[in-house]
Coordinates of C-alpha atoms in Angstrom, one line a residue:
R8 CA 88.2 163.8 196.8
Y9 CA 86.7 161.2 194.5
W10 CA 86.1 160.9 190.8
N11 CA 83.6 162.1 188.3
S12 CA 82.2 159.9 185.6
E13 CA 80.5 162.6 183.6
K14 CA 83.4 163.5 181.4
G15 CA 84.8 160.1 180.6
S16 CA 82.5 158.4 178.1
D17 CA 84.1 160.1 175.1
K18 CA 87.6 158.9 176.0
I19 CA 87.1 155.2 175.2
E20 CA 88.9 154.4 172.0
S21 CA 87.3 152.8 169.0
S22 CA 87.4 149.1 168.3
E23 CA 90.0 149.6 165.6
Q24 CA 92.3 151.4 168.1
A25 CA 91.7 148.7 170.7
A26 CA 92.7 146.0 168.2
A27 CA 95.8 147.9 167.4
S28 CA 96.9 148.4 170.9
G29 CA 97.6 144.7 171.7
G30 CA 96.8 142.8 174.8
E31 CA 100.1 143.5 176.5
P32 CA 101.0 146.7 178.1
N33 CA 102.4 149.2 175.7
Q34 CA 104.1 152.0 177.6
E35 CA 106.4 152.9 174.8
G36 CA 103.9 153.7 172.0
R37 CA 102.0 156.6 173.5
I38 CA 104.6 159.1 174.7
Q39 CA 103.0 162.0 172.8
M40 CA 99.7 161.5 174.6
N41 CA 101.1 161.5 178.1
T42 CA 100.8 165.2 178.8
T43 CA 97.2 165.2 177.5
K44 CA 96.3 162.2 179.6
K45 CA 97.7 163.8 182.7
L46 CA 95.7 166.9 182.1
I47 CA 92.6 164.8 181.6
S48 CA 93.3 163.0 184.9
L49 CA 93.8 166.2 186.8
T50 CA 90.8 167.8 185.3
L51 CA 88.6 164.8 186.2
A52 CA 90.0 164.7 189.8
A53 CA 89.4 168.5 190.2
A54 CA 85.9 168.3 188.8
M55 CA 85.0 165.5 191.1
S56 CA 86.4 167.2 194.1
L57 CA 83.8 169.9 193.5
S58 CA 80.9 167.7 192.6
L59 CA 81.4 165.0 195.2
A60 CA 82.3 167.0 198.3
A61 CA 82.6 165.0 201.5
C62 CA 82.5 161.7 199.4
G63 CA 78.8 162.1 198.7
G64 CA 77.0 162.7 195.5
G65 CA 76.4 160.5 192.6
G66 CA 76.8 160.8 188.8
T67 CA 76.4 158.2 186.1
S68 CA 79.0 155.8 185.0
A69 CA 80.1 155.6 181.3
G70 CA 78.8 152.4 179.9
S71 CA 76.9 151.2 183.0
T72 CA 73.6 149.5 182.6
P73 CA 70.6 150.0 184.9
P74 CA 70.5 147.7 187.8
P75 CA 68.2 144.7 187.4
S76 CA 65.2 144.2 189.6
G77 CA 65.8 143.0 193.1
S78 CA 66.2 139.3 193.9
S79 CA 66.4 137.7 197.3
T80 CA 69.7 136.1 198.3
G81 CA 68.1 134.3 201.3
S82 CA 67.1 135.7 204.6
G83 CA 67.7 139.4 205.2
A84 CA 68.1 142.1 202.7
V85 CA 66.9 142.0 199.1
Q86 CA 69.9 142.2 196.7
S87 CA 70.4 142.5 193.0
V88 CA 73.2 141.1 191.0
A89 CA 74.2 141.4 187.3
D90 CA 73.6 138.5 185.0
Y91 CA 76.8 136.4 185.1
D92 CA 77.4 132.8 185.8
I93 CA 79.9 133.6 188.5
Q94 CA 78.6 135.7 191.4
P95 CA 80.4 137.4 194.3
E96 CA 80.0 136.0 197.8
L97 CA 77.9 138.6 199.6
D98 CA 76.5 139.0 203.1
S99 CA 72.8 138.4 202.6
S100 CA 71.9 140.5 205.6
V101 CA 73.4 143.7 204.2
D102 CA 71.5 146.3 202.1
Y103 CA 74.3 147.5 199.8
T104 CA 72.2 150.2 198.3
Q105 CA 72.7 152.2 201.6
G106 CA 75.7 154.4 202.1
D107 CA 77.8 157.1 200.4
S108 CA 77.7 157.4 196.6
Y109 CA 80.9 157.1 194.6
S110 CA 82.0 157.3 191.0
F111 CA 85.4 155.7 190.7
I112 CA 87.8 155.6 187.8
I113 CA 89.0 152.1 186.8
A114 CA 91.8 152.1 184.1
T115 CA 93.9 149.7 182.2
D116 CA 96.4 149.8 179.4
G117 CA 94.6 146.7 177.9
A118 CA 91.9 146.6 175.3
E119 CA 88.2 146.5 176.1
D120 CA 87.5 143.4 174.0
R121 CA 90.1 141.2 175.8
V122 CA 90.3 139.5 179.2
D123 CA 91.2 142.7 181.2
G124 CA 88.3 144.5 179.5
L125 CA 85.9 141.8 180.4
L126 CA 87.0 141.9 184.0
V127 CA 86.4 145.7 184.1
H128 CA 82.9 145.3 182.7
Y129 CA 82.1 142.6 185.2
M130 CA 83.1 144.9 188.1
A131 CA 81.2 147.9 186.8
D132 CA 78.1 145.8 186.1
Q133 CA 78.1 144.1 189.5
L134 CA 78.8 147.1 191.6
N135 CA 76.1 149.1 189.7
A136 CA 73.6 146.3 190.2
I137 CA 74.3 145.4 193.8
T138 CA 74.4 148.9 195.0
G139 CA 71.5 150.2 192.9
G140 CA 73.8 152.6 191.2
R141 CA 75.4 153.9 194.4
I142 CA 78.8 152.8 193.3
Q143 CA 79.6 153.5 189.7
L144 CA 82.8 152.7 187.8
Q145 CA 84.0 155.0 185.0
M146 CA 86.0 152.7 182.6
Y147 CA 89.2 153.6 180.6
F148 CA 90.9 151.2 178.2
N149 CA 93.8 151.2 175.8
G150 CA 96.0 153.4 178.0
S151 CA 93.6 156.3 177.5
M152 CA 94.3 157.5 181.1
G153 CA 98.1 156.8 180.8
T154 CA 100.7 154.1 180.5
D155 CA 101.0 151.4 183.2
T156 CA 103.7 153.4 185.0
E157 CA 101.5 156.6 185.0
L158 CA 98.5 154.6 186.1
C159 CA 100.4 153.1 189.0
E160 CA 101.5 156.6 190.1
S161 CA 97.9 157.9 189.8
T162 CA 96.6 155.0 191.8
Q163 CA 99.1 155.6 194.5
A164 CA 98.0 159.2 194.6
G165 CA 94.3 158.3 194.7
D166 CA 93.5 160.0 191.4
V167 CA 92.7 156.5 189.8
A168 CA 90.8 154.2 192.1
F169 CA 91.3 150.8 190.4
F170 CA 94.2 149.7 188.2
L171 CA 94.7 146.6 186.1
G172 CA 98.1 145.9 184.6
S173 CA 101.0 143.6 183.9
T174 CA 103.0 142.6 187.0
A175 CA 106.1 143.0 184.8
F176 CA 105.5 146.7 184.8
T177 CA 104.1 147.0 188.3
A178 CA 107.4 145.4 189.4
N179 CA 108.9 148.9 188.9
F180 CA 106.9 149.8 192.0
V181 CA 106.9 146.5 193.8
P182 CA 110.2 144.9 192.8
E183 CA 109.5 141.6 194.5
L184 CA 107.0 140.8 191.7
N185 CA 110.0 139.9 189.5
A186 CA 110.0 136.5 191.4
I187 CA 106.7 135.7 189.7
D188 CA 108.5 135.6 186.3
L189 CA 111.0 132.8 187.1
P190 CA 111.2 131.2 183.7
F191 CA 109.6 127.8 183.0
L192 CA 108.4 127.6 186.6
Y193 CA 104.7 126.9 185.7
Q194 CA 103.5 124.2 183.4
D195 CA 100.3 126.1 182.6
A196 CA 98.1 129.0 183.7
Q197 CA 96.2 127.0 186.3
Q198 CA 99.4 126.1 188.2
F199 CA 100.3 129.8 188.1
R200 CA 96.8 130.8 189.5
D201 CA 97.0 128.2 192.2
T202 CA 100.4 129.4 193.2
M203 CA 99.4 133.1 193.4
D204 CA 96.1 132.2 195.2
D205 CA 98.0 130.3 197.9
E206 CA 97.5 132.1 201.2
T207 CA 101.2 132.3 202.1
V208 CA 102.1 133.7 198.6
F209 CA 99.1 136.0 198.5
R210 CA 99.8 137.5 201.9
F211 CA 103.4 138.0 201.1
Y212 CA 102.7 140.0 198.0
E213 CA 99.7 141.8 199.6
E214 CA 102.1 143.3 202.2
K215 CA 104.5 144.4 199.5
Y216 CA 101.7 146.2 197.6
Q217 CA 100.5 147.8 200.8
D218 CA 104.0 149.2 201.5
K219 CA 103.8 151.0 198.1
G220 CA 100.3 152.5 198.5
F221 CA 98.2 149.7 196.8
E222 CA 95.6 147.2 198.1
L223 CA 95.9 143.9 196.2
I224 CA 92.5 142.4 195.1
G225 CA 94.1 139.6 193.2
F226 CA 96.1 138.2 190.2
F227 CA 94.7 137.3 186.8
D228 CA 96.3 136.4 183.5
Q229 CA 95.9 136.1 179.8
G230 CA 97.3 132.6 179.8
M231 CA 100.9 131.6 179.2
R232 CA 103.3 133.5 176.9
Q233 CA 104.4 131.6 173.7
M234 CA 107.1 132.2 171.2
T235 CA 106.3 132.8 167.5
S236 CA 108.9 132.4 164.8
N237 CA 109.6 131.6 161.2
I238 CA 112.1 129.0 162.4
K239 CA 110.6 125.7 163.7
V240 CA 112.0 125.4 167.2
Q241 CA 112.3 121.8 168.4
S242 CA 115.3 122.0 170.6
P243 CA 117.3 124.7 172.5
D244 CA 119.8 124.9 169.6
D245 CA 117.0 126.2 167.3
M246 CA 116.8 129.4 169.4
Q247 CA 120.4 130.4 168.9
G248 CA 120.8 133.9 167.5
Q249 CA 117.1 134.4 166.8
K250 CA 116.3 138.1 167.1
I251 CA 113.2 138.1 169.3
R252 CA 111.2 141.1 170.4
V253 CA 110.7 141.4 174.1
M254 CA 109.1 143.9 176.6
E255 CA 111.4 146.4 178.1
N256 CA 111.9 144.4 181.3
Q257 CA 115.5 143.4 182.3
L258 CA 114.5 140.0 183.6
H259 CA 112.7 139.1 180.3
I260 CA 115.8 140.2 178.4
S261 CA 118.0 138.0 180.7
I262 CA 115.8 135.0 180.0
W263 CA 116.1 135.2 176.3
Q264 CA 119.8 135.9 176.5
A265 CA 120.2 132.7 178.6
L266 CA 118.3 130.8 175.9
G267 CA 120.8 131.9 173.3
A268 CA 118.5 134.3 171.4
N269 CA 119.1 137.9 170.7
P270 CA 116.4 139.8 172.7
T271 CA 115.3 143.2 171.2
P272 CA 113.2 145.5 173.3
M273 CA 110.6 147.2 171.1
A274 CA 107.3 149.0 171.4
F275 CA 104.5 146.6 170.7
S276 CA 103.0 148.9 168.1
E277 CA 106.1 148.2 166.0
V278 CA 106.1 144.5 166.2
Y279 CA 103.9 143.6 163.2
M280 CA 105.8 145.8 160.8
A281 CA 109.2 144.6 162.2
L282 CA 108.2 141.0 161.6
Q283 CA 106.9 141.9 158.1
Q284 CA 110.2 143.6 157.2
G285 CA 112.4 141.0 158.8
T286 CA 113.8 143.4 161.4
I287 CA 113.1 140.7 164.0
D288 CA 112.7 137.0 163.6
A289 CA 110.4 136.2 166.4
Q290 CA 108.3 137.6 169.3
E291 CA 106.6 136.2 172.4
N292 CA 103.1 136.9 173.7
P293 CA 100.0 135.0 175.0
F294 CA 97.6 133.6 172.3
E295 CA 95.2 136.4 173.1
V296 CA 97.6 138.9 171.7
I297 CA 99.0 136.7 168.9
Y298 CA 95.5 136.3 167.5
A299 CA 94.0 139.7 168.1
N300 CA 97.0 141.4 166.4
R301 CA 97.2 138.9 163.5
L302 CA 100.9 138.2 164.3
Y303 CA 100.4 134.7 162.9
E304 CA 100.2 136.4 159.4
Q305 CA 104.0 137.0 159.6
Q306 CA 105.0 133.9 161.4
D307 CA 105.1 130.3 160.3
Y308 CA 105.2 128.7 163.8
V309 CA 103.7 129.2 167.3
I310 CA 106.0 127.4 169.7
L311 CA 104.3 126.4 172.9
T312 CA 107.2 127.4 175.2
N313 CA 104.9 128.3 178.2
H314 CA 108.0 130.2 179.4
L315 CA 106.1 132.7 181.5
P316 CA 102.5 133.5 182.6
A317 CA 101.0 136.7 181.1
S318 CA 100.5 137.8 184.7
H319 CA 98.4 140.8 185.7
N320 CA 97.2 142.4 188.9
L321 CA 94.0 144.0 190.0
L322 CA 94.6 146.8 192.5
I323 CA 92.7 149.5 194.4
S324 CA 94.3 152.7 195.6
Q325 CA 95.1 152.6 199.3
V326 CA 94.0 156.2 199.6
V327 CA 90.6 155.2 198.2
Y328 CA 90.3 152.0 200.1
N329 CA 91.1 153.5 203.5
G330 CA 88.2 156.1 202.9
L331 CA 85.6 153.4 202.5
S332 CA 83.3 151.9 205.1
D333 CA 84.0 148.3 206.2
T334 CA 80.9 147.2 204.3
D335 CA 82.1 148.8 201.0
K336 CA 85.6 147.4 201.5
E337 CA 84.2 143.9 201.8
L338 CA 81.9 144.5 198.9
I339 CA 84.6 145.7 196.5
M340 CA 86.9 142.8 197.5
A341 CA 84.2 140.3 197.0
V342 CA 83.2 141.7 193.6
G343 CA 86.9 142.0 192.6
K344 CA 87.7 138.4 193.4
A345 CA 84.6 137.2 191.6
A346 CA 85.7 139.3 188.6
I347 CA 89.1 137.6 188.6
Q348 CA 87.4 134.2 188.6
Y349 CA 85.2 135.3 185.7
S350 CA 88.2 136.6 183.8
R351 CA 90.0 133.3 184.2
E352 CA 87.0 131.3 183.0
Q353 CA 86.8 133.6 179.9
C354 CA 90.6 133.4 179.3
D355 CA 90.5 129.6 179.2
A356 CA 87.5 129.5 176.9
R357 CA 89.0 132.0 174.5
L358 CA 92.4 130.2 174.5
S359 CA 91.2 127.0 172.9
E360 CA 89.1 129.0 170.3
R361 CA 92.1 131.2 169.4
M362 CA 94.5 128.3 169.0
D363 CA 92.0 126.6 166.6
L364 CA 91.6 129.8 164.6
V365 CA 95.4 130.4 164.3
A366 CA 95.9 126.7 163.3
Q367 CA 93.3 127.1 160.6
T368 CA 95.3 129.9 158.9
G369 CA 98.2 127.5 158.2
T370 CA 100.5 128.6 161.0
E371 CA 101.8 125.5 162.6
I372 CA 101.5 125.1 166.4
V373 CA 104.5 123.3 167.8
E374 CA 104.2 121.5 171.1
L375 CA 107.5 120.9 172.8
P376 CA 108.1 117.7 174.7
A377 CA 108.8 117.8 178.5
D378 CA 112.5 117.0 178.1
V379 CA 113.0 120.0 175.8
L380 CA 111.2 122.3 178.2
E381 CA 113.4 121.0 181.0
Q382 CA 116.5 121.7 178.9
L383 CA 115.2 125.3 178.3
R384 CA 114.7 125.7 182.1
D385 CA 118.2 124.4 182.8
K386 CA 119.6 127.0 180.5
C387 CA 117.9 129.7 182.6
S388 CA 119.5 128.6 185.9
G389 CA 121.6 131.8 185.8
V390 CA 118.4 133.8 185.8
Y391 CA 117.3 132.1 188.9
D392 CA 120.7 133.0 190.5
E393 CA 120.2 136.6 189.4
V394 CA 116.8 136.8 191.1
R395 CA 118.1 135.1 194.2
A396 CA 121.0 137.6 194.4
T397 CA 118.7 140.5 194.1
Y398 CA 115.7 139.5 196.2
G399 CA 117.0 136.7 198.4
D400 CA 116.6 133.0 198.8
E401 CA 113.5 133.2 201.0
L402 CA 111.4 134.8 198.2
V403 CA 112.6 132.6 195.4
D404 CA 112.3 129.4 197.5
M405 CA 108.7 130.4 198.5
Q406 CA 107.7 130.9 194.8
I407 CA 109.4 127.6 193.7
S408 CA 108.1 125.4 196.5
T409 CA 104.5 126.8 196.2
A410 CA 104.5 126.2 192.4
E411 CA 105.8 122.7 192.9
K412 CA 103.0 122.0 195.4
Y413 CA 100.4 122.7 192.6
A414 CA 102.3 121.0 189.8

């Protein structure tokens, strides 16, 4: 019924593979591995069904550290927490070491050394420490358990307990998420975070996830997506005809068509070589990805378009969630939300560092004035109409009005 951690530690890829995979989801580049991954997932689930009958039993988590010594959180139970600046809000009267033991799979298409990987480690460390090892997380990175689409399906089925991935891909399961990617809606990542944390917006999307078999813990990000090019973009006219690599997402394609560029869907693993060979002129990604994959080596300019947030979601399988005690539900939500805050803090700290490192290589960082960004947004008015026609005025108006509230 639940998941074994004993067979997973040898599935985490090397740091070289992690660096090559990029920070954005890369469904396209691992087709040959899909059958193997599915077999791994089924094997793990079957093994755990035998070893953790009736939701009991333990096991050890790959990469988990022993819980620290107990520390009092005030009156009531003695609790331990992992050593992080940001801590979850816990009920000090509860002894979280008591209850059924679980070993859950948490999986992402992202790399271990980037924001989503840091979030995974935070959750694993905290749950291990707070519960005295009663709740363990087995961590899978770099798509080693499947593409984003496969992980969503496995999460719906309950074979994967926790999933972290891009909302652009999760929109294949929860279509309303496309409204998040209205172009040039957010000035920066903080405005995006405030918008998605807003109670009205959060509750709306929470219900949509629940309808599809997910429980939403929250949204996180890798900052804003930026354009890189060998052409210095200072006005909308400079984008005309540029062949830019985009994700395989129809809304993203429509955005760049509206801007006058020539969007070219392409597997992320092919981007560096395509830039080197001149197959494409430009690409777009958050700084985390631009730096980690050395895309600046093939591009003269990083243009701060801030056209979209690099938006991700942290989800738990509804099958898993519904099988937990109320205490464990509250614990997992508290730890998950603290993990998101931690990831945001880390994202912001890493952003300024990576911008400085890219600038030191000689790649010029181009900041666009507000009037140019407004012109770019105006050119995308047809994209807004497209989203309205598909998902309705109520959703689009909610997203826009909430974003404006936090501008």
